[in-house]
PDB file of C-alpha atoms in Angstrom:
ATOM      1  CA  MET T  39       5.778  12.625   9.500  1.00  0.00           C
ATOM      2  CA  GLU T  40       3.883  13.822  11.282  1.00  0.00           C
ATOM      3  CA  ASN T  41       1.733  11.308  12.215  1.00  0.00           C
ATOM      4  CA  GLU T  42       5.212   9.291  13.652  1.00  0.00           C
ATOM      5  CA  GLN T  43       6.411  12.645  14.669  1.00  0.00           C
ATOM      6  CA  LYS T  44       9.548  11.958  13.060  1.00  0.00           C
ATOM      7  CA  TRP T  45      11.408  13.560   9.468  1.00  0.00           C
ATOM      8  CA  ILE T  46      12.266  11.459   7.135  1.00  0.00           C
ATOM      9  CA  SER T  47      15.046  12.029   4.114  1.00  0.00           C
ATOM     10  CA  VAL T  48      13.630  11.725   0.723  1.00  0.00           C
ATOM     11  CA  TYR T  49      14.731  13.115  -2.601  1.00  0.00           C
ATOM     12  CA  GLY T  50      12.669  14.993  -5.195  1.00  0.00           C
ATOM     13  CA  THR T  51      12.700  18.472  -7.411  1.00  0.00           C
ATOM     14  CA  SER T  52      11.160  21.312  -7.312  1.00  0.00           C
ATOM     15  CA  MET T  53       9.587  22.709  -9.920  1.00  0.00           C
ATOM     16  CA  PHE T  54      11.387  24.323 -13.152  1.00  0.00           C
ATOM     17  CA  PHE T  55      11.036  25.844 -15.990  1.00  0.00           C
ATOM     18  CA  LEU T  56      13.175  24.165 -19.167  1.00  0.00           C
ATOM     19  CA  THR T  57      13.552  26.506 -22.519  1.00  0.00           C
ATOM     20  CA  ASN T  58      12.655  25.568 -25.297  1.00  0.00           C
ATOM     21  CA  ASN T  59      15.561  24.609 -26.844  1.00  0.00           C
ATOM     22  CA  GLY T  60      16.345  22.921 -23.800  1.00  0.00           C
ATOM     23  CA  GLY T  61      19.861  24.528 -23.096  1.00  0.00           C
ATOM     24  CA  LYS T  62      19.027  26.670 -20.160  1.00  0.00           C
ATOM     25  CA  THR T  63      16.763  26.011 -16.845  1.00  0.00           C
ATOM     26  CA  ILE T  64      14.958  28.565 -15.318  1.00  0.00           C
ATOM     27  CA  SER T  65      14.073  28.191 -11.216  1.00  0.00           C
ATOM     28  CA  TYR T  66      10.751  29.242 -10.052  1.00  0.00           C
ATOM     29  CA  ASP T  67      12.064  31.511  -8.080  1.00  0.00           C
ATOM     30  CA  GLN T  68      13.268  33.690 -11.107  1.00  0.00           C
ATOM     31  CA  VAL T  69       9.951  33.597 -12.167  1.00  0.00           C
ATOM     32  CA  GLU T  70       7.430  34.162  -9.428  1.00  0.00           C
ATOM     33  CA  LYS T  71       9.811  36.515  -7.215  1.00  0.00           C
ATOM     34  CA  SER T  72      11.760  39.790  -8.215  1.00  0.00           C
ATOM     35  CA  ILE T  73      15.360  38.196  -7.316  1.00  0.00           C
ATOM     36  CA  ILE T  74      17.698  40.791  -7.346  1.00  0.00           C
ATOM     37  CA  TYR T  75      20.534  39.544  -5.928  1.00  0.00           C
ATOM     38  CA  CYS T  76      21.595  36.085  -5.019  1.00  0.00           C
ATOM     39  CA  ASN T  77      24.751  35.096  -3.212  1.00  0.00           C
ATOM     40  CA  SER T  78      26.616  33.069  -0.690  1.00  0.00           C
ATOM     41  CA  VAL T  79      28.444  35.245   1.160  1.00  0.00           C
ATOM     42  CA  GLU T  80      30.372  34.920   4.466  1.00  0.00           C
ATOM     43  CA  PRO T  81      28.701  34.810   7.908  1.00  0.00           C
ATOM     44  CA  ILE T  82      27.136  38.036   8.938  1.00  0.00           C
ATOM     45  CA  THR T  83      28.903  38.978  12.293  1.00  0.00           C
ATOM     46  CA  TRP T  84      30.048  42.171  14.390  1.00  0.00           C
ATOM     47  CA  SER T  85      32.664  43.046  16.391  1.00  0.00           C
ATOM     48  CA  HIS T  86      32.240  45.503  18.496  1.00  0.00           C
ATOM     49  CA  THR T  87      29.150  47.006  20.704  1.00  0.00           C
ATOM     50  CA  SER T  88      27.627  49.361  17.645  1.00  0.00           C
ATOM     51  CA  SER T  89      27.661  53.311  18.069  1.00  0.00           C
ATOM     52  CA  ALA T  90      24.727  53.963  15.233  1.00  0.00           C
ATOM     53  CA  SER T  91      21.286  54.832  16.372  1.00  0.00           C
ATOM     54  CA  THR T  92      18.748  52.442  18.065  1.00  0.00           C
ATOM     55  CA  ILE T  93      16.947  50.472  14.984  1.00  0.00           C
ATOM     56  CA  SER T  94      13.031  51.238  15.729  1.00  0.00           C
ATOM     57  CA  LEU T  95      11.323  48.431  14.123  1.00  0.00           C
ATOM     58  CA  GLU T  96       7.652  49.067  12.341  1.00  0.00           C
ATOM     59  CA  LYS T  97       4.151  47.410  11.507  1.00  0.00           C
ATOM     60  CA  ILE T  98       4.566  47.048   8.072  1.00  0.00           C
ATOM     61  CA  ASP T  99       1.541  46.433   5.612  1.00  0.00           C
ATOM     62  CA  LEU T 100       2.529  43.514   3.115  1.00  0.00           C
ATOM     63  CA  SER T 101      -0.974  43.187   1.796  1.00  0.00           C
ATOM     64  CA  PRO T 102      -0.748  42.953  -1.893  1.00  0.00           C
ATOM     65  CA  GLU T 103      -3.605  45.545  -2.683  1.00  0.00           C
ATOM     66  CA  ILE T 104      -3.017  48.879  -4.160  1.00  0.00           C
ATOM     67  CA  SER T 105      -4.868  52.274  -3.892  1.00  0.00           C
ATOM     68  CA  GLU T 106      -7.608  53.617  -6.833  1.00  0.00           C
ATOM     69  CA  SER T 107      -4.941  56.044  -8.052  1.00  0.00           C
ATOM     70  CA  GLU T 108      -2.322  53.616  -8.380  1.00  0.00           C
ATOM     71  CA  ALA T 109      -4.285  51.602 -10.484  1.00  0.00           C
ATOM     72  CA  LEU T 110      -6.165  53.843 -12.170  1.00  0.00           C
ATOM     73  CA  SER T 111      -2.721  55.473 -13.347  1.00  0.00           C
ATOM     74  CA  ASN T 112      -1.003  52.070 -14.062  1.00  0.00           C
ATOM     75  CA  ASN T 113       1.604  53.081 -12.074  1.00  0.00           C
ATOM     76  CA  LYS T 114       4.501  50.986 -13.259  1.00  0.00           C
ATOM     77  CA  GLU T 115       6.566  51.994 -10.091  1.00  0.00           C
ATOM     78  CA  ILE T 116       5.158  49.665  -8.018  1.00  0.00           C
ATOM     79  CA  ASP T 117       6.384  46.051  -9.081  1.00  0.00           C
ATOM     80  CA  ARG T 118       9.150  47.450 -11.060  1.00  0.00           C
ATOM     81  CA  LYS T 119      12.394  45.616 -10.756  1.00  0.00           C
ATOM     82  CA  ARG T 120      15.766  47.931  -9.451  1.00  0.00           C
ATOM     83  CA  SER T 121      19.346  46.569  -9.395  1.00  0.00           C
ATOM     84  CA  ILE T 122      21.763  46.828  -7.069  1.00  0.00           C
ATOM     85  CA  SER T 123      25.014  47.933  -7.179  1.00  0.00           C
ATOM     86  CA  LYS T 124      27.973  46.489  -5.506  1.00  0.00           C
ATOM     87  CA  ASP T 125      27.726  49.626  -2.821  1.00  0.00           C
ATOM     88  CA  GLU T 126      24.230  49.374  -2.008  1.00  0.00           C
ATOM     89  CA  GLN T 127      24.833  45.378  -1.247  1.00  0.00           C
ATOM     90  CA  THR T 128      27.486  46.235   1.197  1.00  0.00           C
ATOM     91  CA  ARG T 129      25.252  48.817   2.680  1.00  0.00           C
ATOM     92  CA  ILE T 130      22.567  46.109   2.644  1.00  0.00           C
ATOM     93  CA  ILE T 131      24.867  43.499   4.993  1.00  0.00           C
ATOM     94  CA  THR T 132      25.921  46.618   7.204  1.00  0.00           C
ATOM     95  CA  GLU T 133      22.466  47.128   7.878  1.00  0.00           C
ATOM     96  CA  VAL T 134      21.561  43.610   8.321  1.00  0.00           C
ATOM     97  CA  SER T 135      23.835  42.775  10.887  1.00  0.00           C
ATOM     98  CA  ARG T 136      23.051  46.017  12.987  1.00  0.00           C
ATOM     99  CA  LEU T 137      19.827  45.202  13.203  1.00  0.00           C
ATOM    100  CA  LEU T 138      21.077  41.052  14.124  1.00  0.00           C
ATOM    101  CA  GLN T 139      23.482  43.105  16.870  1.00  0.00           C
ATOM    102  CA  GLN T 140      20.666  44.716  18.013  1.00  0.00           C
ATOM    103  CA  GLU T 141      17.610  42.206  18.314  1.00  0.00           C
ATOM    104  CA  LEU T 142      19.288  38.775  18.019  1.00  0.00           C
ATOM    105  CA  PRO T 143      23.086  39.200  19.473  1.00  0.00           C
ATOM    106  CA  ASP T 144      23.605  35.624  20.732  1.00  0.00           C
ATOM    107  CA  ASP T 145      23.116  34.758  16.636  1.00  0.00           C
ATOM    108  CA  ASN T 146      26.620  36.340  15.727  1.00  0.00           C
ATOM    109  CA  GLY T 147      28.500  34.473  12.877  1.00  0.00           C
ATOM    110  CA  GLN T 148      25.422  32.145  12.888  1.00  0.00           C
ATOM    111  CA  TRP T 149      23.484  33.811   9.333  1.00  0.00           C
ATOM    112  CA  LYS T 150      24.476  34.552   5.599  1.00  0.00           C
ATOM    113  CA  LEU T 151      22.236  36.592   3.060  1.00  0.00           C
ATOM    114  CA  THR T 152      21.250  34.512   0.814  1.00  0.00           C
ATOM    115  CA  THR T 153      18.885  36.805  -1.768  1.00  0.00           C
ATOM    116  CA  ILE T 154      17.320  40.275  -2.132  1.00  0.00           C
ATOM    117  CA  GLN T 155      14.225  40.031  -3.235  1.00  0.00           C
ATOM    118  CA  GLN T 156      12.232  43.025  -4.138  1.00  0.00           C
ATOM    119  CA  GLU T 157       7.864  43.376  -3.314  1.00  0.00           C
ATOM    120  CA  HIS T 158       6.098  46.294  -4.104  1.00  0.00           C
ATOM    121  CA  ASN T 159       8.238  48.874  -2.215  1.00  0.00           C
ATOM    122  CA  TYR T 160       9.869  47.201   0.059  1.00  0.00           C
ATOM    123  CA  LEU T 161      13.067  44.878  -0.039  1.00  0.00           C
ATOM    124  CA  PHE T 162      13.419  41.861   1.279  1.00  0.00           C
ATOM    125  CA  ALA T 163      17.070  40.321   3.058  1.00  0.00           C
ATOM    126  CA  ILE T 164      16.851  36.523   3.212  1.00  0.00           C
ATOM    127  CA  LEU T 165      18.841  35.183   6.005  1.00  0.00           C
ATOM    128  CA  HIS T 166      20.143  31.268   5.883  1.00  0.00           C
ATOM    129  CA  PRO T 167      21.504  29.567   8.680  1.00  0.00           C
ATOM    130  CA  VAL T 168      25.625  29.125   7.572  1.00  0.00           C
ATOM    131  CA  LYS T 169      25.349  25.418   9.369  1.00  0.00           C
ATOM    132  CA  LYS T 170      23.382  24.400   6.381  1.00  0.00           C
ATOM    133  CA  ASP T 171      19.557  22.529   7.223  1.00  0.00           C
ATOM    134  CA  PHE T 172      18.517  19.720   4.784  1.00  0.00           C
ATOM    135  CA  ARG T 173      14.668  20.125   6.231  1.00  0.00           C
ATOM    136  CA  ILE T 174      12.377  20.681   3.803  1.00  0.00           C
ATOM    137  CA  ILE T 175      11.020  23.812   6.220  1.00  0.00           C
ATOM    138  CA  GLY T 176      14.501  25.246   7.486  1.00  0.00           C
ATOM    139  CA  PRO T 177      15.828  28.295   9.669  1.00  0.00           C
ATOM    140  CA  LYS T 178      14.698  31.590   7.977  1.00  0.00           C
ATOM    141  CA  ILE T 179      14.708  34.653   8.782  1.00  0.00           C
ATOM    142  CA  LYS T 180      13.486  38.083   6.792  1.00  0.00           C
ATOM    143  CA  VAL T 181      14.808  41.499   6.831  1.00  0.00           C
ATOM    144  CA  ILE T 182      12.043  43.705   5.125  1.00  0.00           C
ATOM    145  CA  MET T 183      13.961  46.991   4.313  1.00  0.00           C
ATOM    146  CA  ASP T 184      13.283  50.781   2.599  1.00  0.00           C
ATOM    147  CA  SER T 185      13.512  50.260  -1.190  1.00  0.00           C
ATOM    148  CA  LYS T 186      15.288  53.918  -1.441  1.00  0.00           C
ATOM    149  CA  THR T 187      16.389  54.316   1.512  1.00  0.00           C
ATOM    150  CA  LEU T 188      17.846  50.839   2.370  1.00  0.00           C
ATOM    151  CA  LYS T 189      16.835  51.031   5.823  1.00  0.00           C
ATOM    152  CA  PRO T 190      15.569  48.057   8.103  1.00  0.00           C
ATOM    153  CA  LEU T 191      11.852  48.108   8.773  1.00  0.00           C
ATOM    154  CA  ASN T 192      10.873  44.805  10.839  1.00  0.00           C
ATOM    155  CA  TYR T 193      12.544  41.121  10.466  1.00  0.00           C
ATOM    156  CA  MET T 194      10.354  37.693  10.141  1.00  0.00           C
ATOM    157  CA  ASP T 195      12.008  34.853  12.269  1.00  0.00           C
ATOM    158  CA  ASN T 196      10.532  31.611  11.356  1.00  0.00           C
ATOM    159  CA  ARG T 197      12.127  29.272  14.451  1.00  0.00           C
ATOM    160  CA  GLN T 198       9.658  29.903  17.033  1.00  0.00           C
ATOM    161  CA  LEU T 199       7.255  28.354  13.913  1.00  0.00           C
ATOM    162  CA  LEU T 200       9.707  25.283  14.197  1.00  0.00           C
ATOM    163  CA  ASP T 201       9.265  24.813  17.546  1.00  0.00           C
ATOM    164  CA  VAL T 202       6.663  22.526  16.731  1.00  0.00           C
ATOM    165  CA  PHE T 203       8.589  19.905  15.250  1.00  0.00           C
ATOM    166  CA  ARG T 204      11.603  20.202  18.116  1.00  0.00           C
ATOM    167  CA  ASP T 205      10.559  16.885  19.674  1.00  0.00           C
ATOM    168  CA  PHE T 206      10.636  15.178  16.128  1.00  0.00           C
ATOM    169  CA  LYS T 207      13.616  12.214  15.439  1.00  0.00           C
ATOM    170  CA  GLU T 208      15.899  12.890  13.383  1.00  0.00           C
ATOM    171  CA  ALA T 209      15.779  11.849   9.591  1.00  0.00           C
ATOM    172  CA  GLU T 210      17.542   8.557   8.811  1.00  0.00           C
ATOM    173  CA  MET T 211      20.737   8.569   6.447  1.00  0.00           C
ATOM    174  CA  PRO T 212      20.253   8.378   2.928  1.00  0.00           C
ATOM    175  CA  VAL T 213      20.862   4.250   1.750  1.00  0.00           C
ATOM    176  CA  ILE T 214      19.838   4.938  -1.856  1.00  0.00           C
ATOM    177  CA  SER T 215      22.216   7.162  -3.723  1.00  0.00           C
ATOM    178  CA  LYS T 216      21.070  10.381  -5.421  1.00  0.00           C
ATOM    179  CA  GLY T 217      21.502   8.289  -8.954  1.00  0.00           C
ATOM    180  CA  GLU T 218      18.664   5.379  -8.121  1.00  0.00           C
ATOM    181  CA  ALA T 219      16.410   8.330  -6.851  1.00  0.00           C
ATOM    182  CA  SER T 220      16.498   9.966  -9.860  1.00  0.00           C
ATOM    183  CA  GLU T 221      15.923   7.325 -12.245  1.00  0.00           C
ATOM    184  CA  LYS T 222      13.176   6.702  -9.744  1.00  0.00           C
ATOM    185  CA  LEU T 223      11.728  10.155 -10.077  1.00  0.00           C
ATOM    186  CA  ARG T 224      12.372   9.963 -14.177  1.00  0.00           C
ATOM    187  CA  SER T 225       8.685   8.662 -15.173  1.00  0.00           C
ATOM    188  CA  TYR T 226       6.637  10.465 -12.499  1.00  0.00           C
ATOM    189  CA  LEU T 227       7.761  14.069 -13.775  1.00  0.00           C
ATOM    190  CA  GLU T 228       5.058  15.979 -14.642  1.00  0.00           C
ATOM    191  CA  ILE T 229       6.229  18.299 -17.808  1.00  0.00           C
ATOM    192  CA  SER T 230       3.752  21.003 -19.282  1.00  0.00           C
ATOM    193  CA  PRO T 231       4.364  23.583 -21.675  1.00  0.00           C
ATOM    194  CA  VAL T 232       4.092  27.889 -20.582  1.00  0.00           C
ATOM    195  CA  TYR T 233       5.466  31.322 -21.407  1.00  0.00           C
ATOM    196  CA  VAL T 234       7.866  32.909 -19.256  1.00  0.00           C
ATOM    197  CA  TYR T 235       8.446  36.424 -19.083  1.00  0.00           C
ATOM    198  CA  GLN T 236      12.383  36.588 -19.103  1.00  0.00           C
ATOM    199  CA  LYS T 237      14.874  39.325 -19.781  1.00  0.00           C
ATOM    200  CA  GLY T 238      11.654  41.678 -21.485  1.00  0.00           C
ATOM    201  CA  ARG T 239      10.412  38.653 -23.544  1.00  0.00           C
ATOM    202  CA  TYR T 240       8.169  35.855 -23.529  1.00  0.00           C
ATOM    203  CA  MET T 241      10.159  32.790 -23.360  1.00  0.00           C
ATOM    204  CA  LEU T 242       8.450  29.072 -24.460  1.00  0.00           C
ATOM    205  CA  CYS T 243       9.321  26.259 -21.986  1.00  0.00           C
ATOM    206  CA  GLY T 244       8.199  23.289 -20.406  1.00  0.00           C
ATOM    207  CA  LYS T 245       7.024  23.145 -16.642  1.00  0.00           C
ATOM    208  CA  ILE T 246       8.417  20.519 -15.036  1.00  0.00           C
ATOM    209  CA  GLU T 247       7.487  18.966 -11.439  1.00  0.00           C
ATOM    210  CA  CYS T 248       6.630  16.079  -9.560  1.00  0.00           C
ATOM    211  CA  SER T 249       4.260  15.600  -7.041  1.00  0.00           C
ATOM    212  CA  TYR T 250       5.818  12.733  -5.579  1.00  0.00           C
ATOM    213  CA  VAL T 251       9.513  11.964  -3.400  1.00  0.00           C
ATOM    214  CA  VAL T 252      11.972   8.811  -3.275  1.00  0.00           C
ATOM    215  CA  ASP T 253      12.335   8.020   0.282  1.00  0.00           C
ATOM    216  CA  ALA T 254      16.008   8.058   0.661  1.00  0.00           C
ATOM    217  CA  VAL T 255      16.183   4.591   3.159  1.00  0.00           C
ATOM    218  CA  THR T 256      13.633   2.507   1.970  1.00  0.00           C
ATOM    219  CA  GLY T 257      13.406   3.181  -2.211  1.00  0.00           C
ATOM    220  CA  GLU T 258       9.616   4.130  -1.634  1.00  0.00           C
ATOM    221  CA  MET T 259       7.594   6.545  -4.253  1.00  0.00           C
ATOM    222  CA  ILE T 260       5.489   9.170  -1.792  1.00  0.00           C
ATOM    223  CA  SER T 261       2.619  11.666  -3.518  1.00  0.00           C
ATOM    224  CA  LEU T 262       3.123  14.547  -1.746  1.00  0.00           C
ATOM    225  CA  ASP T 263      -0.705  15.127  -2.357  1.00  0.00           C
ATOM    226  CA  GLU T 264      -2.072  12.268   0.727  1.00  0.00           C
TER     227      GLU T 264
END
């Protein structure tokens, strides 16, 4: 709570999609982002000084705009989702390790690769702390890589932004259980029919979202719109 300069413990749910037959749930990220690889791996570490060449950071244009010629040619290559082999996964982890060793040498063993996302001609290697952080806005590093060469081009570290909340009081431990919170949230869920593109076809799904969370200490319902 920003006005009281403190964190609070809450239960809530992120948006997801439920297939029409109720047999499968699809996360928002699976629909809206080109996630190629997602898994919790071992901490990214290094044990010696790298003999590889220095990584030169480049200025990256992340604008979604495309050129007129690309638009007129209906270039599918821009948004085509590619697959990543096991060997490429290993190379990505190696290159990310090199970048961390060069730019954040004190962070040895503190990060793990959780997701690789594709956006236009780039790959984004998403890193989260090995030590789990339960805050809604937690530490995260995005390593921007060339999708063809798999070379790191630059990175984004959100910890400087999180310094704004450095003096916030820690949240109290939850009092009510997840089961109790689920029952409270049930009547606040909003369901709407949508078509979701998955595996080359559109599927009728129910979009499940909720604009409320439950205070894990008092049990009070809190609107996210306030």
